[in-house]
Backbone as a chain_set.jsonl record, in Angstrom:
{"seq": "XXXXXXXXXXXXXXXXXXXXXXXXXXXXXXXXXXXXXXXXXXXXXXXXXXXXXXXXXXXXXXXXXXXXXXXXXXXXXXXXXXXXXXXXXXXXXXXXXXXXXXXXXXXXXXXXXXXXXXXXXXXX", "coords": {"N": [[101.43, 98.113, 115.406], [104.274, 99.723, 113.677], [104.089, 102.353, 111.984], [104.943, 104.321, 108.559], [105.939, 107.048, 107.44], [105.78, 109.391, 104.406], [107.052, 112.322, 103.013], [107.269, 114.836, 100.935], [107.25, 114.577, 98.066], [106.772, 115.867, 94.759], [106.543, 117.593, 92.001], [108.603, 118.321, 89.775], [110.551, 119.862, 87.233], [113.656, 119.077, 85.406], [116.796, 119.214, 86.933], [116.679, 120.518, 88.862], [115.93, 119.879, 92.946], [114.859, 118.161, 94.953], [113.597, 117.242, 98.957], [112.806, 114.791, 100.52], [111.517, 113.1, 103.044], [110.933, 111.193, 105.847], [109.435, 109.939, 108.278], [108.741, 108.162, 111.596], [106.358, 106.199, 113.583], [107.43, 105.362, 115.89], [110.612, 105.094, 117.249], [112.439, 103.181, 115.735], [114.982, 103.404, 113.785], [116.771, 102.982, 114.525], [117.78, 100.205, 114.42], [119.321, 98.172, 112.568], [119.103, 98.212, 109.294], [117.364, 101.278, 107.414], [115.518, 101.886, 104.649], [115.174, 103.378, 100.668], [113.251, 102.779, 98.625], [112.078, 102.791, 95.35], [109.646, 102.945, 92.824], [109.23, 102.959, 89.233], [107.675, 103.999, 86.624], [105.076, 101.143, 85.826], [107.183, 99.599, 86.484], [109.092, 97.126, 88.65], [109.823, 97.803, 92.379], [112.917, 99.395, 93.119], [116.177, 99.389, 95.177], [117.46, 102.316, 96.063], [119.167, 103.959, 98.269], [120.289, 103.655, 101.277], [120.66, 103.665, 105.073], [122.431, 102.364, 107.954], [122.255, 101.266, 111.25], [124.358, 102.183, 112.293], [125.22, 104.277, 110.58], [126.467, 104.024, 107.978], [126.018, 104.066, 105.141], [124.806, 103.345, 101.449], [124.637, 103.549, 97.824], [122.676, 103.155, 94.822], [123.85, 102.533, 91.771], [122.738, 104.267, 90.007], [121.776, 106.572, 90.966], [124.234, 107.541, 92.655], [126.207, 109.967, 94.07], [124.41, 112.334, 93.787], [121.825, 111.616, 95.1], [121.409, 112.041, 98.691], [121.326, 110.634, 101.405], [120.086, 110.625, 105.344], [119.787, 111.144, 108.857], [118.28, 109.277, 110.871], [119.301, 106.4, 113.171], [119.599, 107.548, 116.122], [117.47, 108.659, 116.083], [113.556, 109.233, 115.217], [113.269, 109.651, 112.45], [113.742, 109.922, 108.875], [116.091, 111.436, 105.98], [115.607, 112.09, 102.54], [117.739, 113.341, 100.366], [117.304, 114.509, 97.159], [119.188, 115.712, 94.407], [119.771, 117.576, 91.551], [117.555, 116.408, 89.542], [116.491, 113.865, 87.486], [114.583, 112.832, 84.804], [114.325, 110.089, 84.376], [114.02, 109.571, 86.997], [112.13, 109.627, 87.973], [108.961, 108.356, 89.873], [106.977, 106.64, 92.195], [108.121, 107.339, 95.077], [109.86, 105.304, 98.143], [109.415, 104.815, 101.484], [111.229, 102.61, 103.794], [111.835, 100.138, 106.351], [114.173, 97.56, 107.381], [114.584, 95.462, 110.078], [116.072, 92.863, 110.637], [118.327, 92.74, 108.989], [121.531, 93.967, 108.232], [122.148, 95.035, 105.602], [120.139, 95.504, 102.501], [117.254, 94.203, 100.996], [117.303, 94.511, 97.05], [115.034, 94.388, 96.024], [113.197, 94.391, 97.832], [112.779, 92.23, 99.727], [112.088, 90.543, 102.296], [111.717, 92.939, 103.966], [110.549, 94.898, 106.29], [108.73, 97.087, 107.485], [106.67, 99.263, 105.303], [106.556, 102.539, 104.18], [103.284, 104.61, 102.977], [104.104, 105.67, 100.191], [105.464, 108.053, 98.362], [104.717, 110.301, 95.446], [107.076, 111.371, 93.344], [107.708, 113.456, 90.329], [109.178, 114.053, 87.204], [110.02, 116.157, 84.797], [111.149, 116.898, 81.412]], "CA": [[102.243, 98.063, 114.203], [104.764, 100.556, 113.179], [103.923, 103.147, 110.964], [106.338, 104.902, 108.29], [105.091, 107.699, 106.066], [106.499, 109.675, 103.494], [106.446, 113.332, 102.422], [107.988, 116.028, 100.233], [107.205, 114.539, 96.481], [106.225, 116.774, 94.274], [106.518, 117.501, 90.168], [109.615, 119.394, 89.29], [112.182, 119.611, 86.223], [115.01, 118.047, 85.314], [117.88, 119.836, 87.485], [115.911, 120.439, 90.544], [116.234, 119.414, 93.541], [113.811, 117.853, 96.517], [113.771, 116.88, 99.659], [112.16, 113.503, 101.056], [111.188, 113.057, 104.384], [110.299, 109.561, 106.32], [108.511, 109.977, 109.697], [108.087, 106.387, 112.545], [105.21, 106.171, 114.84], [108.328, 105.277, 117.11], [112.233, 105.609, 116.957], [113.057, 102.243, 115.008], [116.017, 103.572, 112.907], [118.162, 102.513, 115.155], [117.419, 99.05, 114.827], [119.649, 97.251, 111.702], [118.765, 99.264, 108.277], [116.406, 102.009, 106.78], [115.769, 102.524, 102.826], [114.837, 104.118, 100.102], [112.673, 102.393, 97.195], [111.671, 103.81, 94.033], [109.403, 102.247, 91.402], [108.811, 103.397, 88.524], [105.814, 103.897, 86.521], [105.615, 99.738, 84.822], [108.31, 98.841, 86.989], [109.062, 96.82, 90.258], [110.446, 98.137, 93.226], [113.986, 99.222, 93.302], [116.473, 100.286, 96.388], [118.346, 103.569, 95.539], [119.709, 104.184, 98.984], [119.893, 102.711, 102.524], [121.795, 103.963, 105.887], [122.619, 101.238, 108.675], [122.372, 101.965, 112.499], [125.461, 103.174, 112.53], [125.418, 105.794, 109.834], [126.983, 103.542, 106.995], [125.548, 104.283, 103.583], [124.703, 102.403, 100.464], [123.755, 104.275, 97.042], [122.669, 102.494, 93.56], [124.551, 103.364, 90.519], [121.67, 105.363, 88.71], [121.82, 108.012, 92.181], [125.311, 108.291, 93.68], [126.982, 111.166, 93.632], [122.826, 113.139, 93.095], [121.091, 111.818, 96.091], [121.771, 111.273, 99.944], [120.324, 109.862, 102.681], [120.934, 110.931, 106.381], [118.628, 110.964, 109.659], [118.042, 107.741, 111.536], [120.186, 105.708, 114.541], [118.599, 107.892, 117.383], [116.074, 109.833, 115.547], [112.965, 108.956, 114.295], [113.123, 110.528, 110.879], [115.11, 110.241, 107.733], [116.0, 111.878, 105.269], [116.256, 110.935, 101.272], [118.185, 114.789, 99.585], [117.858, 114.943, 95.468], [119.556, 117.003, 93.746], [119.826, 117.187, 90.115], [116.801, 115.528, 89.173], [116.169, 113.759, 85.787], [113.22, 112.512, 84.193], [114.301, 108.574, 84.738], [113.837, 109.733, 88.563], [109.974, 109.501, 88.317], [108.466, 106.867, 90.299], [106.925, 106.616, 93.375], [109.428, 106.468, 95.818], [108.882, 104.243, 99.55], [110.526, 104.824, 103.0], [111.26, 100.755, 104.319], [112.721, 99.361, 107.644], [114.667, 96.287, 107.744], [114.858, 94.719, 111.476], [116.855, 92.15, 110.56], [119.708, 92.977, 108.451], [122.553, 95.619, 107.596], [121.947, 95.15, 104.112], [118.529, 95.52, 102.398], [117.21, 93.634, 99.277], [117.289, 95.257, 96.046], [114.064, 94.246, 95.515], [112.3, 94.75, 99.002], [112.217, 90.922, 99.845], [112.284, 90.772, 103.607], [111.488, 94.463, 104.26], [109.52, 94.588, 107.625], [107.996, 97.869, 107.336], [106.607, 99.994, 104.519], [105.438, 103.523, 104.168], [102.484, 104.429, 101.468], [104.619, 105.925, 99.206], [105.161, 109.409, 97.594], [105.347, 110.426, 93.96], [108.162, 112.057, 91.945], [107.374, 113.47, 88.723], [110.503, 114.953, 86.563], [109.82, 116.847, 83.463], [112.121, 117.447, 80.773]], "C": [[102.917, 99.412, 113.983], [104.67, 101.149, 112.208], [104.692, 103.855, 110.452], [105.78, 106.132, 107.253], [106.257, 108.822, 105.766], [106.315, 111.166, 102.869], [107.549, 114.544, 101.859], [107.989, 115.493, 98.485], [106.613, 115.471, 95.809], [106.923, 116.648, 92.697], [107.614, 118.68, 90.139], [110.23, 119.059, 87.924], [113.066, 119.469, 86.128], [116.023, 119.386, 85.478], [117.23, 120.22, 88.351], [115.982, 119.982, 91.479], [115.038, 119.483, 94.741], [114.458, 117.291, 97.48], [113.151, 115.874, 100.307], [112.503, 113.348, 102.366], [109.831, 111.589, 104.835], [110.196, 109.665, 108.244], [108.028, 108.549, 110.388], [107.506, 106.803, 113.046], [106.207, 106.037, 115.86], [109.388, 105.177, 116.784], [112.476, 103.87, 117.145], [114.177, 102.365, 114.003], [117.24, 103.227, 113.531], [118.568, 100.905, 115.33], [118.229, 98.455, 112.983], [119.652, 98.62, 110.233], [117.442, 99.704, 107.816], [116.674, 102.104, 105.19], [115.058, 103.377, 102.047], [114.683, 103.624, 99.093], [112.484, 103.444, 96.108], [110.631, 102.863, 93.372], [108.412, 102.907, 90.669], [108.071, 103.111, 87.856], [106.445, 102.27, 85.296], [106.671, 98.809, 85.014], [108.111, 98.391, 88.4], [109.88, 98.0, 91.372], [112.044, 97.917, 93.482], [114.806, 99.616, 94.753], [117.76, 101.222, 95.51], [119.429, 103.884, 96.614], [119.33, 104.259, 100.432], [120.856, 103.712, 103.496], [121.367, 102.978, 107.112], [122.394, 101.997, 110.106], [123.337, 102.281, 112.971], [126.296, 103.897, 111.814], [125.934, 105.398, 108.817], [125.767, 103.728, 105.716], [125.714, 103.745, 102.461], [123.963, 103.269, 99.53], [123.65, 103.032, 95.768], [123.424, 103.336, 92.684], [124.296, 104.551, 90.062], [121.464, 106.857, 90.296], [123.078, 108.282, 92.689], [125.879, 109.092, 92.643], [125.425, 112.592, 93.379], [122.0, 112.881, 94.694], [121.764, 111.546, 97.541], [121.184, 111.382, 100.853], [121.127, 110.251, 104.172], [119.246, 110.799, 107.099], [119.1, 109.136, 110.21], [118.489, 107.613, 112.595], [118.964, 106.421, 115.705], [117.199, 108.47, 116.985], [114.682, 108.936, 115.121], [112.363, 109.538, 113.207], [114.558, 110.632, 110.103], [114.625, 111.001, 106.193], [115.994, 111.524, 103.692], [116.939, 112.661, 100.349], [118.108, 114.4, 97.973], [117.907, 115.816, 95.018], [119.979, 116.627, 92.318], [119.285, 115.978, 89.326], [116.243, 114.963, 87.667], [114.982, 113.013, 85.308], [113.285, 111.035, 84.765], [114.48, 108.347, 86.584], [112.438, 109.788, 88.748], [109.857, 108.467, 88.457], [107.897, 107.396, 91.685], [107.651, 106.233, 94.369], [109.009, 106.417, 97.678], [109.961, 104.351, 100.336], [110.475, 103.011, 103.693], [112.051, 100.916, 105.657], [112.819, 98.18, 107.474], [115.032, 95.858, 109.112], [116.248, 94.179, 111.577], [118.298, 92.4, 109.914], [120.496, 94.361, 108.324], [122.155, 95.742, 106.199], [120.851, 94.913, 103.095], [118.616, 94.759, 101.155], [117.183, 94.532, 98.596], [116.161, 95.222, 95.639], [112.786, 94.478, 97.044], [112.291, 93.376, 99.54], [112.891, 91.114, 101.61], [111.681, 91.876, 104.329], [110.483, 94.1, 105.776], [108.74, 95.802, 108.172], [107.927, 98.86, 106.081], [105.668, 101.412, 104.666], [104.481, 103.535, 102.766], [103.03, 104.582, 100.183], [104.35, 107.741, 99.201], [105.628, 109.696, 96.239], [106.501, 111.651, 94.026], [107.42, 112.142, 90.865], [108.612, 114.626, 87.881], [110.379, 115.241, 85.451], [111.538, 117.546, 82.602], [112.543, 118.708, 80.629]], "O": [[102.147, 100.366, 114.094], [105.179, 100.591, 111.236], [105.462, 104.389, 111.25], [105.159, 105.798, 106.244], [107.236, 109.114, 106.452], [105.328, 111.251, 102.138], [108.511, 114.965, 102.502], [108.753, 116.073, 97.713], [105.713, 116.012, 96.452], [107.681, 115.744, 92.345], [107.364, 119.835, 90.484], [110.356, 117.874, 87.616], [113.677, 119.851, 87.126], [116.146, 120.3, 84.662], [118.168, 119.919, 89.09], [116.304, 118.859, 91.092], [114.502, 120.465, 95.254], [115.592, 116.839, 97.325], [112.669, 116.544, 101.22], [113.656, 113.449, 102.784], [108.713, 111.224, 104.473], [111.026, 109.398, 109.113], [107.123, 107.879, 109.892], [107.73, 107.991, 113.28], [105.905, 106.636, 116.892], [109.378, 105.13, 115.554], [112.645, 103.307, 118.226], [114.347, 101.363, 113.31], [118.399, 103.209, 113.115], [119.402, 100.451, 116.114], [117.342, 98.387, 112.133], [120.171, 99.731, 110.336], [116.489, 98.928, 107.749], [117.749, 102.335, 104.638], [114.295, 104.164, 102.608], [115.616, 103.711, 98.294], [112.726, 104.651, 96.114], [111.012, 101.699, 93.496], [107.298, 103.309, 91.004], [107.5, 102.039, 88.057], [107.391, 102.146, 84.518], [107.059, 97.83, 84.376], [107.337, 98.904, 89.208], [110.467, 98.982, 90.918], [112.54, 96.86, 93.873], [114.083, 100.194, 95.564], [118.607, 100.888, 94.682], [120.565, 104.092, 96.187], [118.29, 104.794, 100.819], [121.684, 104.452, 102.966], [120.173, 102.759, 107.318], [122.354, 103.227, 110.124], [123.348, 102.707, 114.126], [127.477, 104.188, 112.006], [126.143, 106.407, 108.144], [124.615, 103.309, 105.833], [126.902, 103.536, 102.218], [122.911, 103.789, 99.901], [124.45, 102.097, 95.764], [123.609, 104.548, 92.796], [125.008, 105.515, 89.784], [120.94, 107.961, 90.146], [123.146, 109.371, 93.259], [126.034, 109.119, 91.422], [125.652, 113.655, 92.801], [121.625, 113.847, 95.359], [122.724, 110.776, 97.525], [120.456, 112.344, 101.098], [122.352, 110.236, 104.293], [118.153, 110.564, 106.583], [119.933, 108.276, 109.921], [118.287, 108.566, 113.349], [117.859, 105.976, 116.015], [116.151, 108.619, 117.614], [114.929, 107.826, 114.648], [111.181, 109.853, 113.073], [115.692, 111.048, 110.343], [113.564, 111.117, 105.578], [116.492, 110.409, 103.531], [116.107, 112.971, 99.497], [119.157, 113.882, 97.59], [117.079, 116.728, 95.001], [120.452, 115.535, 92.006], [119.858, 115.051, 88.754], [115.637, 115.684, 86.875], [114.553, 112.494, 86.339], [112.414, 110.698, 85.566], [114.891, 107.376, 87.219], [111.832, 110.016, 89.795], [110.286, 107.565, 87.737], [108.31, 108.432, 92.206], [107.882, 105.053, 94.636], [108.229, 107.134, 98.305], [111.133, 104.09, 100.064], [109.398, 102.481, 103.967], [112.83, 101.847, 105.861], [111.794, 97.504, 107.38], [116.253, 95.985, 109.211], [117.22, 94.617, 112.192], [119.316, 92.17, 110.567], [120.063, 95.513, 108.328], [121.812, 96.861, 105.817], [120.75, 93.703, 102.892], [119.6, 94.625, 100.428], [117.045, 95.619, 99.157], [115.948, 96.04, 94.745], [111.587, 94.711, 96.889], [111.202, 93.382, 100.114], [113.92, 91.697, 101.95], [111.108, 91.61, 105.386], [109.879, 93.059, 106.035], [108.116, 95.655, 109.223], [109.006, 99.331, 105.724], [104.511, 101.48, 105.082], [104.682, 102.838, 101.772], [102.677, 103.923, 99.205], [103.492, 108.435, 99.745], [106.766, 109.401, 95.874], [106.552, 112.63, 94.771], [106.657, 111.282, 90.424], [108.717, 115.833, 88.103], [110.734, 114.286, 84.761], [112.488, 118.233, 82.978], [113.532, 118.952, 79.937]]}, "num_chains": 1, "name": "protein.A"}
C-alpha cells in the first residue's frame, strides 16, 4: 500500500506563513491528481488545492491568491506554501492521491490515498 505523510504544521499567527510538505513511499504524483484537504475543527473535509500530472492547478475561493501548491508529476513530494495565514485556516490539513481522475472531490469521495494528517493552528 502506498503511503503519504504530511509535515510542517505548526501554531502560528494570523499573517504568517508555513510551509507543508507531502512525502510517497513511491513516485505516484504523476499518476492523474494530488490534493490538499483541510478540516476544520467540527467540520468535514474540504479540498483547498489540487495539481494534475501535468502541473495544472486548482485553488478554493477561501485560499487563492494566499496558498500554492507545487511538487509532484516526476517527484515524489509536494508541496502545499501558506502565506498570510488567518485564524479560519485552522484545521487539520491531509495530503490525498486521486488515481483516477484530473479533478478531485470537494469532499474526498473517491480519494485513493490518504496521509494522517497535520495540524494548523492560527491565532489572532
Amino acid at each position: 500500500q502506498v503511503i503519504l505523510e504530511e509535515s510542517g504544521g505548526n501554531a502560528v499567527q494570523a499573517g504568517e506563513s508555513l510551509r507543508l510538505t507531502c512525502t510517497a513511499s513511491e513516485n505516484i504524483f504523476n499518476l492523474d491528481s494530488m490534493g490538499w484537504y483541510r478540516q476544520p475543527p467540527g467540520r468535514g473535509r474540504e479540498l483547498i488545492a489540487q495539481i494534475t500530472n501535468d502541473g495544472r492547478t486548482i485553488y478554493a475561493d477561501s485560499v487563492r491568491g494566499r496558498f500554492t501548491v507545487s511538487g509532484g508529476a516526476t517527484t515524489d513530494t509536494v508541496y502545499l506554501q501558506m502565506n498570510n495565514l488567518k485564524p479560519e485556516d485552522t484545521a487539520v490539513y491531509y495530503c490525498a492521491v486521486d488515481l483516477t481522475v484530473t479533478t478531485m472531490s470537494p469532499t474526498g469521495l473517491g480519494v485513493d490515498y490518504w496521509g494522517k494528517g497535520t495540524q494548523v493552528t492560527v491565532s489572532s
